[in-house]
mmCIF file of C-alpha atoms and ligand atoms in Angstrom:
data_model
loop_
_atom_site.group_PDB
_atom_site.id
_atom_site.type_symbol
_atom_site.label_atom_id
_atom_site.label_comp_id
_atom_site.label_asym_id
_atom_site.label_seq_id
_atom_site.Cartn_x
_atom_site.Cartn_y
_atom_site.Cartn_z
ATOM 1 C CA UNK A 416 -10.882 -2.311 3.483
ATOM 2 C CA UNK A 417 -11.069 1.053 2.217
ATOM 3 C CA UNK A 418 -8.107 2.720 0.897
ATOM 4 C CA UNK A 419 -7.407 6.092 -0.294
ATOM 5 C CA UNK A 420 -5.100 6.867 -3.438
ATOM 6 C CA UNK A 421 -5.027 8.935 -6.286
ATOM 7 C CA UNK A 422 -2.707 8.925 -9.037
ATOM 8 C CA UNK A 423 -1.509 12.621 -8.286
ATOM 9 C CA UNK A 424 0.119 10.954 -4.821
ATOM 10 C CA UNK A 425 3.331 9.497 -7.381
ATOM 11 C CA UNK A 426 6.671 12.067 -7.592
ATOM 12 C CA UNK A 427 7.727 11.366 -11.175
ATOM 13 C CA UNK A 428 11.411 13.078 -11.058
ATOM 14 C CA UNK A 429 13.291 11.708 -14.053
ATOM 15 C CA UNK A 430 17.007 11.072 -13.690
ATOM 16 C CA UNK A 431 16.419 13.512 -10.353
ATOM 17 C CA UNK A 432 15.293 10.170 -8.584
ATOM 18 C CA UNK A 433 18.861 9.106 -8.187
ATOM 19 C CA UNK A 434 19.341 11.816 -5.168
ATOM 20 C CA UNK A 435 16.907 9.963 -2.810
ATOM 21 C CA UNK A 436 16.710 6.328 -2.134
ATOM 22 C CA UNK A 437 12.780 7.133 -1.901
ATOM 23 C CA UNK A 438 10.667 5.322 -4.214
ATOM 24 C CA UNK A 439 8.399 8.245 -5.612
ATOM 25 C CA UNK A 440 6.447 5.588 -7.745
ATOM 26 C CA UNK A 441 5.428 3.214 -4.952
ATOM 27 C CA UNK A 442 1.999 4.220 -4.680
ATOM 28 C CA UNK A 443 1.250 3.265 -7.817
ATOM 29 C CA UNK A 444 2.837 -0.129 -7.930
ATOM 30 C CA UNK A 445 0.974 -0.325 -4.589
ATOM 31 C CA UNK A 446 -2.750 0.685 -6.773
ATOM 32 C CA UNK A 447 -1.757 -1.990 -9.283
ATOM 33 C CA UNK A 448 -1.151 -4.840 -6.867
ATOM 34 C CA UNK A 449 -4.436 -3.947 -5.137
ATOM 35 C CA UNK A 450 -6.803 -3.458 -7.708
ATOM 36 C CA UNK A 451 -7.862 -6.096 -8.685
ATOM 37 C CA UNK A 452 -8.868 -7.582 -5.304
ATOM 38 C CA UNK A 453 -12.755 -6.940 -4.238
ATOM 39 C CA UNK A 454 -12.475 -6.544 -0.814
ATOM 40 C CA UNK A 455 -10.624 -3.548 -1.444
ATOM 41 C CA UNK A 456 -12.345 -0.261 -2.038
ATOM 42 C CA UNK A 457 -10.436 2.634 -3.318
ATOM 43 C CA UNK A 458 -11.559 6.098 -2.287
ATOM 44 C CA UNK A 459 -9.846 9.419 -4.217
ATOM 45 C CA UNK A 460 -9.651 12.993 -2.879
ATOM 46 C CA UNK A 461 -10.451 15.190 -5.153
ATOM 47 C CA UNK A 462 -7.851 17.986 -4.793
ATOM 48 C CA UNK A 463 -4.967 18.467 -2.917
ATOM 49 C CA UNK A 464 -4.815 20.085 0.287
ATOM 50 C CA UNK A 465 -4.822 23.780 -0.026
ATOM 51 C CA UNK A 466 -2.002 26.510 0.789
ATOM 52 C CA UNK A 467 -4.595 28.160 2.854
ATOM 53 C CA UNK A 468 -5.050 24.961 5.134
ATOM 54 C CA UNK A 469 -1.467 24.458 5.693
ATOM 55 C CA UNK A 470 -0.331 28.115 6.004
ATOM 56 C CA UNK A 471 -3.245 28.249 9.125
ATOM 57 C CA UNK A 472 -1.280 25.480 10.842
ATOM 58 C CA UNK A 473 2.306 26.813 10.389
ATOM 59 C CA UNK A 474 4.285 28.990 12.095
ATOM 60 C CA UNK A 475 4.471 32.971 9.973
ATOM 61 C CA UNK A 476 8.183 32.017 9.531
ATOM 62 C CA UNK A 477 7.465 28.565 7.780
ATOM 63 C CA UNK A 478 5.165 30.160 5.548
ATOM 64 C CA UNK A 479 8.114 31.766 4.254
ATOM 65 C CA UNK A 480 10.148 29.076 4.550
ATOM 66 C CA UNK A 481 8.010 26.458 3.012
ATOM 67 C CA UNK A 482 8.310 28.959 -0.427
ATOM 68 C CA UNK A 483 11.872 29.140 -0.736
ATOM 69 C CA UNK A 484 13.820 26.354 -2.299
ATOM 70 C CA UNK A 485 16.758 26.072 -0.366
ATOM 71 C CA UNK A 486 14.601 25.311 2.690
ATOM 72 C CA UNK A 487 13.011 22.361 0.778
ATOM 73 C CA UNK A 488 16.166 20.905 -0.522
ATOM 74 C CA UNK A 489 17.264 20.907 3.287
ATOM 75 C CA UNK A 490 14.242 19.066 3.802
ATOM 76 C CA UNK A 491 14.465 16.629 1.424
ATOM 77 C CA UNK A 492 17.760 15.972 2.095
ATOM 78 C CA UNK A 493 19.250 16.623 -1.772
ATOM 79 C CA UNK A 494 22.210 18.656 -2.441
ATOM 80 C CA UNK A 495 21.390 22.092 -3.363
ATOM 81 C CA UNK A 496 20.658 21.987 -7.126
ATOM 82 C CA UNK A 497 20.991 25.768 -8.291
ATOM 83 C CA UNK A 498 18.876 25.000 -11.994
ATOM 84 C CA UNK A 499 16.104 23.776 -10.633
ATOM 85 C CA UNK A 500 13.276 26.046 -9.506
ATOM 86 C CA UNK A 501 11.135 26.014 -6.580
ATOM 87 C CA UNK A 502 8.270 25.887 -9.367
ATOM 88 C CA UNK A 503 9.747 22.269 -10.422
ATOM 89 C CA UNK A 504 10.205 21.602 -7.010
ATOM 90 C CA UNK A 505 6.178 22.392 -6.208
ATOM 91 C CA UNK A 506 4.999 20.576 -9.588
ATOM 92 C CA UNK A 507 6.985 17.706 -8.683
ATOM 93 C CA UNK A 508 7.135 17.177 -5.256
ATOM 94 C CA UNK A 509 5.433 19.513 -2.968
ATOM 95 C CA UNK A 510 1.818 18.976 -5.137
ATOM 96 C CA UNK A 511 1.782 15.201 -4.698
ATOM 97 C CA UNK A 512 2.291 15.358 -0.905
ATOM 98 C CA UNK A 513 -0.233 18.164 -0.578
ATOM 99 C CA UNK A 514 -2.662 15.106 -2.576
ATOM 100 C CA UNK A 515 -1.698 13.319 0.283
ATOM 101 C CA UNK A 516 -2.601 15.531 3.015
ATOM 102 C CA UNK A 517 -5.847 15.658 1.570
ATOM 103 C CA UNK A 518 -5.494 12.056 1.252
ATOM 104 C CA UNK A 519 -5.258 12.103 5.427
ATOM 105 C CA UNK A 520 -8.039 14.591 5.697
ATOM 106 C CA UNK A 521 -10.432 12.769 3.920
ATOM 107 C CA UNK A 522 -9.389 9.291 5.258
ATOM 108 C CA UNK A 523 -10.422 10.965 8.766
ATOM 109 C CA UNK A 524 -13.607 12.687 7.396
ATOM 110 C CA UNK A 525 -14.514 9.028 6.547
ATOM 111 C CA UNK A 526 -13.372 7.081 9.495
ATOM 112 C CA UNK A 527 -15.066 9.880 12.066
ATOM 113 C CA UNK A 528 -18.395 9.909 9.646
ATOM 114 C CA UNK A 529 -18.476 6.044 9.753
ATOM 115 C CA UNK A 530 -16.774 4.732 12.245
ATOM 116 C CA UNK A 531 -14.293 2.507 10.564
ATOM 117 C CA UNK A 532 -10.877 2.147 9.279
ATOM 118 C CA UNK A 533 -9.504 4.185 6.132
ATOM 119 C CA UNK A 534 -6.236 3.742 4.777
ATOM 120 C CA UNK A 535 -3.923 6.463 3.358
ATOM 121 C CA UNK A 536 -1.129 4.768 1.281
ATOM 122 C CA UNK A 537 0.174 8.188 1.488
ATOM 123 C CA UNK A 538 0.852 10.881 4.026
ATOM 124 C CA UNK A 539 2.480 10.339 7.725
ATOM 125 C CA UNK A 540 5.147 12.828 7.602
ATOM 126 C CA UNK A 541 5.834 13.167 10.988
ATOM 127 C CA UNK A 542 9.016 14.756 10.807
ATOM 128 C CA UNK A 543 7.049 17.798 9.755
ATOM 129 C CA UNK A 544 5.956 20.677 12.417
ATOM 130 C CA UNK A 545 4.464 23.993 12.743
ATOM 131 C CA UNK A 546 8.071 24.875 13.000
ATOM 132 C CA UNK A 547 10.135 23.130 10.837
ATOM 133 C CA UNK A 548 10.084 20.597 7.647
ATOM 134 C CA UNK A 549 12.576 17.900 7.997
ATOM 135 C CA UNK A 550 13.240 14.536 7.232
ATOM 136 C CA UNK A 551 11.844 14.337 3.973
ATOM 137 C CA UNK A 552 9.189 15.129 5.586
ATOM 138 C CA UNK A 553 7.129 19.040 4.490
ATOM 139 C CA UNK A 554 3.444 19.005 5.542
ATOM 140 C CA UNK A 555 2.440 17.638 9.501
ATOM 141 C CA UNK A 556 -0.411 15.933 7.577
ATOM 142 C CA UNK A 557 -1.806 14.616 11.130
ATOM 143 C CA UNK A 558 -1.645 18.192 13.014
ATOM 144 C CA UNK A 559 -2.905 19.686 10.082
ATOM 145 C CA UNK A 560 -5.308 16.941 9.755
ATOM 146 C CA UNK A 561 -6.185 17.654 13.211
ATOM 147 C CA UNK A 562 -6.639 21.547 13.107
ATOM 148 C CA UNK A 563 -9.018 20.872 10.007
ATOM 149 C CA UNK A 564 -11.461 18.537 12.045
ATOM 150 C CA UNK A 565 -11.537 21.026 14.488
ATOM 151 C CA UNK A 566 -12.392 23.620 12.515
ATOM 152 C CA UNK A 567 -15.169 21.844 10.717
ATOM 153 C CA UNK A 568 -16.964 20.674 13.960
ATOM 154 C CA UNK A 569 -15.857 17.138 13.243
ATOM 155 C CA UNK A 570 -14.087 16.796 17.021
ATOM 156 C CA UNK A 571 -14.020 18.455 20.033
ATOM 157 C CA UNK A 572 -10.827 20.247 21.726
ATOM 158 C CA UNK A 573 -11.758 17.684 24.368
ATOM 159 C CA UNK A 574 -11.770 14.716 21.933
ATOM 160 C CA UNK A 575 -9.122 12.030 22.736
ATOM 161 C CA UNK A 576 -6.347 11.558 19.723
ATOM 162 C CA UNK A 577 -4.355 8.755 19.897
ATOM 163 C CA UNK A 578 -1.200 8.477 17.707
ATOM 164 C CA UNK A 579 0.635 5.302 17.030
ATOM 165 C CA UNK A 580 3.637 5.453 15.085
ATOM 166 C CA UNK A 581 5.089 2.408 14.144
ATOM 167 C CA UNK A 582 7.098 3.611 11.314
ATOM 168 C CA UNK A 583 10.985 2.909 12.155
ATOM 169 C CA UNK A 584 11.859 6.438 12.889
ATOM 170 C CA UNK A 585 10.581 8.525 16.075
ATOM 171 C CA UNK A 586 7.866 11.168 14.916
ATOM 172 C CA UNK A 587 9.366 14.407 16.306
ATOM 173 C CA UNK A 588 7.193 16.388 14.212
ATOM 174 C CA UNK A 589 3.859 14.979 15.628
ATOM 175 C CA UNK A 590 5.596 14.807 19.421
ATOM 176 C CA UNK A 591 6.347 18.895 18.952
ATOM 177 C CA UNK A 592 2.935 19.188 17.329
ATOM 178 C CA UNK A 593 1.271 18.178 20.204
ATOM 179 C CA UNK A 594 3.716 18.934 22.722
ATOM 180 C CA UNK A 595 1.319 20.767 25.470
ATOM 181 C CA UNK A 596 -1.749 19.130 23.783
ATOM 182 C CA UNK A 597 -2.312 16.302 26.818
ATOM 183 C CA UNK A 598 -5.365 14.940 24.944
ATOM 184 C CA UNK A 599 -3.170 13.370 22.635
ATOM 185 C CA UNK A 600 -1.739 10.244 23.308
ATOM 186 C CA UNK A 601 1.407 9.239 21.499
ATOM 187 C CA UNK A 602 2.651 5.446 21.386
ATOM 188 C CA UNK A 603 5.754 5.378 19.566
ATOM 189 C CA UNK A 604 7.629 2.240 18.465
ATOM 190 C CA UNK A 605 11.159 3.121 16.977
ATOM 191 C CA UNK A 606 14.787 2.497 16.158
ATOM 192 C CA UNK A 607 16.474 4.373 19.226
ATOM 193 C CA UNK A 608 20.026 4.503 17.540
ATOM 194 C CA UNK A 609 18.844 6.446 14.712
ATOM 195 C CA UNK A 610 17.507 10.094 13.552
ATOM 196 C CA UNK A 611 15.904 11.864 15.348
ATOM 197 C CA UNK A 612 17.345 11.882 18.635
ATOM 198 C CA UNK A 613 15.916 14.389 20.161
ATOM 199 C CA UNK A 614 15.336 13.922 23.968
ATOM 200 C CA UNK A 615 12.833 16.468 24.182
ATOM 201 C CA UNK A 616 10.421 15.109 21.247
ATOM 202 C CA UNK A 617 11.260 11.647 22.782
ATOM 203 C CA UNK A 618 10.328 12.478 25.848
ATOM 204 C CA UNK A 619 6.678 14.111 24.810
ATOM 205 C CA UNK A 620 5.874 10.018 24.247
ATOM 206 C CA UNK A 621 3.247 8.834 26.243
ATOM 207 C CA UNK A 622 3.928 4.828 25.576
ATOM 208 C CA UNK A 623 7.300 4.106 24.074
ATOM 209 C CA UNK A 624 9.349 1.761 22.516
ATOM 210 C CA UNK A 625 12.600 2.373 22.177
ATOM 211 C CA UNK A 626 14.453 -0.656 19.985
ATOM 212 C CA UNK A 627 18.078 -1.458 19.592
ATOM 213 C CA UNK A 628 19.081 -0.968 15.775
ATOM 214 C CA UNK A 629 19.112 -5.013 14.059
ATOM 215 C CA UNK A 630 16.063 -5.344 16.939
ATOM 216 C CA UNK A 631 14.128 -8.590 14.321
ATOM 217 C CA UNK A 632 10.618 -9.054 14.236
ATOM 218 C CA UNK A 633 9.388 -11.435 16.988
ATOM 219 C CA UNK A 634 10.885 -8.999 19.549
ATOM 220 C CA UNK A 635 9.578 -5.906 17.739
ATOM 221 C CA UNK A 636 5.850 -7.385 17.645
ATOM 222 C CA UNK A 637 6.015 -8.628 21.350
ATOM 223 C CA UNK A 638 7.196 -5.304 22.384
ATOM 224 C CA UNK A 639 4.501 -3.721 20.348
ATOM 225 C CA UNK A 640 1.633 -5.894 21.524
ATOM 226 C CA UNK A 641 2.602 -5.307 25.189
ATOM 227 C CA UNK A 642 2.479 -1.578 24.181
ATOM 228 C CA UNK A 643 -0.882 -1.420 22.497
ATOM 229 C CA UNK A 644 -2.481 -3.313 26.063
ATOM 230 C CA UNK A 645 -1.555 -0.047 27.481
ATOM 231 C CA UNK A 646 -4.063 1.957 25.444
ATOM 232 C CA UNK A 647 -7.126 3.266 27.165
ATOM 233 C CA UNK A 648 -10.443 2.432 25.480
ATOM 234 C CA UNK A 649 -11.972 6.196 25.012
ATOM 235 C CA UNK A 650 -10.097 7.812 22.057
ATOM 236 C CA UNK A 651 -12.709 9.606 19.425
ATOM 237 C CA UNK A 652 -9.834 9.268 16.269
ATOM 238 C CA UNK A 653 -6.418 6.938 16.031
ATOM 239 C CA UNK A 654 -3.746 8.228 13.569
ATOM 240 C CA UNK A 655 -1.343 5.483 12.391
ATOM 241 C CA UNK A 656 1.845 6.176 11.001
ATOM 242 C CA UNK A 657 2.459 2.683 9.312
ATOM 243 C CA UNK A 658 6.539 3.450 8.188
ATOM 244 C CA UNK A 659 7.482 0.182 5.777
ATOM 245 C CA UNK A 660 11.484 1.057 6.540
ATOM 246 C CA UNK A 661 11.112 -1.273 9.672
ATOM 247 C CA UNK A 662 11.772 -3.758 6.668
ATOM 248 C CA UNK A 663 15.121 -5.924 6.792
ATOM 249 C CA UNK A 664 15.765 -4.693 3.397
ATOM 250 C CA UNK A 665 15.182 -0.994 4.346
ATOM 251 C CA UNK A 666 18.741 0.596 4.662
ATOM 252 C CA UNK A 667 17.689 4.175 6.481
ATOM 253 C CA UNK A 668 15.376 2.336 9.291
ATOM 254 C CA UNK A 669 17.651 -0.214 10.620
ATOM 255 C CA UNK A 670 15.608 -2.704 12.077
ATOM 256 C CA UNK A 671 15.308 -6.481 10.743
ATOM 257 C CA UNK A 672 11.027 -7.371 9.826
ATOM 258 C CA UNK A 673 9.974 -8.906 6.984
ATOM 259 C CA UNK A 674 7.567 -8.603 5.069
ATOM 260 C CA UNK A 675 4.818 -10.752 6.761
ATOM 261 C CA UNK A 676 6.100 -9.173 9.966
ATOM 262 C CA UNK A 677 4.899 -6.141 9.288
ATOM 263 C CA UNK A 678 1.734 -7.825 7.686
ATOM 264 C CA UNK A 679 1.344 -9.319 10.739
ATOM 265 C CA UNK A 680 1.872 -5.512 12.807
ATOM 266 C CA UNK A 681 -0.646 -3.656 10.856
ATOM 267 C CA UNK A 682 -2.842 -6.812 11.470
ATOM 268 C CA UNK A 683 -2.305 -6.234 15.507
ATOM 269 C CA UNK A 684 -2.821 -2.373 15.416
ATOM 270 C CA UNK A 685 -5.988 -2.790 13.334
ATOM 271 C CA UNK A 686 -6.996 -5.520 15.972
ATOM 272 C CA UNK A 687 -6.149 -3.109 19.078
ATOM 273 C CA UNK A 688 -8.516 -0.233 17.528
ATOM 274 C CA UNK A 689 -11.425 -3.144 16.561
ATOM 275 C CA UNK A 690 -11.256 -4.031 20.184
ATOM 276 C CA UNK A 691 -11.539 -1.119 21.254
ATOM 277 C CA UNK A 692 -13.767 0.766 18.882
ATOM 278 C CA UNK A 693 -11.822 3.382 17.945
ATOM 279 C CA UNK A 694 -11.876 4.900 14.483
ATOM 280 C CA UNK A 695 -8.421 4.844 12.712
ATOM 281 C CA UNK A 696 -6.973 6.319 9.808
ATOM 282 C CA UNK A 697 -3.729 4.751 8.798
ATOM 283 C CA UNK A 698 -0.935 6.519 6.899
ATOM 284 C CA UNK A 699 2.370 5.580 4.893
ATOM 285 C CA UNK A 700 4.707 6.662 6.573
ATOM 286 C CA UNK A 701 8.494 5.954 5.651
ATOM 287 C CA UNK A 702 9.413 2.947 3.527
ATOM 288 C CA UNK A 703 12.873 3.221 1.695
ATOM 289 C CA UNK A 704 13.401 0.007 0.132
ATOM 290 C CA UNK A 705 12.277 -1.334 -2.813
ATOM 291 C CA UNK A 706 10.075 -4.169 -0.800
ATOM 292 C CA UNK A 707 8.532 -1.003 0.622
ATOM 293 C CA UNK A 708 5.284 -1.772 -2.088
ATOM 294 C CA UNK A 709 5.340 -5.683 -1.944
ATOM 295 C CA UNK A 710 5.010 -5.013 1.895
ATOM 296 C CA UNK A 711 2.578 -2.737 2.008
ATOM 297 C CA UNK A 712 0.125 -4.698 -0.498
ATOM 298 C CA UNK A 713 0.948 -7.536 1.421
ATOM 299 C CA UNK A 714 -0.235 -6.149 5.005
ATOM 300 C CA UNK A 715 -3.068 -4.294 3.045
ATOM 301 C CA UNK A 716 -4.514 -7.521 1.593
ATOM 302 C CA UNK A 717 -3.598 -9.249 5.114
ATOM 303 C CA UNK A 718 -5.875 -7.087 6.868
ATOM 304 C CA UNK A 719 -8.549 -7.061 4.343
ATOM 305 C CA UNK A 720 -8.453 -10.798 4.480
ATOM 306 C CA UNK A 721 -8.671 -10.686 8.194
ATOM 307 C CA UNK A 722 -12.009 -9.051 7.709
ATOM 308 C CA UNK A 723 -10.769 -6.058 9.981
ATOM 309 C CA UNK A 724 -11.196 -3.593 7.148
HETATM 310 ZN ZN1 ZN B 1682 10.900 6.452 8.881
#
């Protein structure tokens, strides 16, 4: 299995931490608990994705916006701190998920170039558009993701995308991202009593899942397997946005897995693109709760182990 990390991916806030039930140190306890293990290799980008990359795929309004604190607070959903800076704010927060844009880039670079799997512990903010940042959510690391491969010659406008977001909250940001795009194909599996609930980003989904909040984890996986039958077999690239809040534990996504649960979903989605041949990057997604590592080392070594890597 290879995975993509780098130690610039961590948000290290201090005493700031308490604002956000977000875990900013999760990819690391996720490194440690997969290092050791040899069927695991690690891959690391080597810078983070440049302000030139992202400003090309935003809107000229949010490349204003994306500079101005307030805006970001919003975003991250913290109270309005007037002593911090939008420098601190950039160090601390905005750099690392720029690592893991690049993270998402070069997880696709790989998977395109070789035809396999690559996982991003980071990335997947799908609340993010050309638009708008929201959600906790800055950078669209997929549509930016996407614009780059373009770019480089790496796939076609004709290419099919497929998009499978499993995390427990609906991806608005990649449904408005590829709103008019109809060689995307979205299958979204999410808590339908929760943010966002917008009809119009809801309605962009090709193969949904809407799930009542408490839905456990033998219906969630059914529905999803029925779900993934419905995929065609012809898609050039799969993004994966593998949220960990589906977790019981998780208090923001509402739904009731545990922890081999979700092993055992990241197990059927890697099966679905195996069967299928499709190359896949998956990506972190949301994951609130402090089982958010143990479950994502768990499903990483799961699927390792499965020899689907
Ligand atoms: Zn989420």
């Amino acid at each position: 299995m290879n995975v993509i990390y780098s130690k610039n991916y961590n948000i290290n806030l201090g005493l700031l931490r308490y604002l956000h039930p977000f875990d900013g140190a999760k990819f690391q306890t996720i490194y440690d608990g997969l290092k050791g293990n040899e069927r695991i290799n690690f891959i690391e980008p080597s810078k983070p994705a440049s302000m030139e990359m992202i400003d090309a795929f935003l809107s000229s309004i949010m490349r204003h916006r994306i500079r101005n604190k307030n805006g970001i607070f919003q975003a991250l959903e913290v109270p309005r701190i007037p002593f911090i800076t939008f420098s601190f704010l950039d160090r601390k927060i905005l750099s690392p998920m720029r690592w893991g844009v690049a993270g998402t880039v070069l997880a696709a670079q790989n998977a395109l170039k070789n035809s396999g799997i690559y996982w991003n512990i980071s990335g997947g903010y799908h609340h993010a558009m050309q638009q708008n940042m929201e959600g906790f959510c800055i950078y669209n690391d997929v549509g930016i993701c996407h614009q780059q491969l373009l770019q480089d010659g790496l796939l076609s406008p004709d290419d099919k995308i497929l998009i499978i977001d499993t995390d427990a909250h609906h991806g608005n940001g990649n449904a408005y991202t590829f709103m008019e795009n109809k060689k995307v194909t979205i299958l979204d599996v999410y808590n339908a009593g929760i943010y966002p609930t917008s009809g119009y980003t809801r309605n962009r989904v090709d193969i949904a899942v809407p799930l009542p909040p408490g839905t456990d984890g033998k219906t969630y996986l059914q529905r999803y397997n029925e779900a993934l039958e419905k995929l065609d077999n012809d898609y050039r690239l799969a993004f994966v946005v593998a949220g960990s809040d589906t977790l019981m534990s998780d208090k923001l996504g509402g739904l009731c897995l545990t922890i081999d649960e979700v092993a055992e979903r990241e197990k059927l989605t890697l099966q679905a693109l195996h069967k299928r041949a499709i190359p896949g990057v998956i990506l972190g997604g949301g994951g609130y709760s402090k089982e958010s590592a143990k479950s994502v080392i768990r499903a990483i070594t799961a699927c390792a182990e499965s020899g689907k890597g």
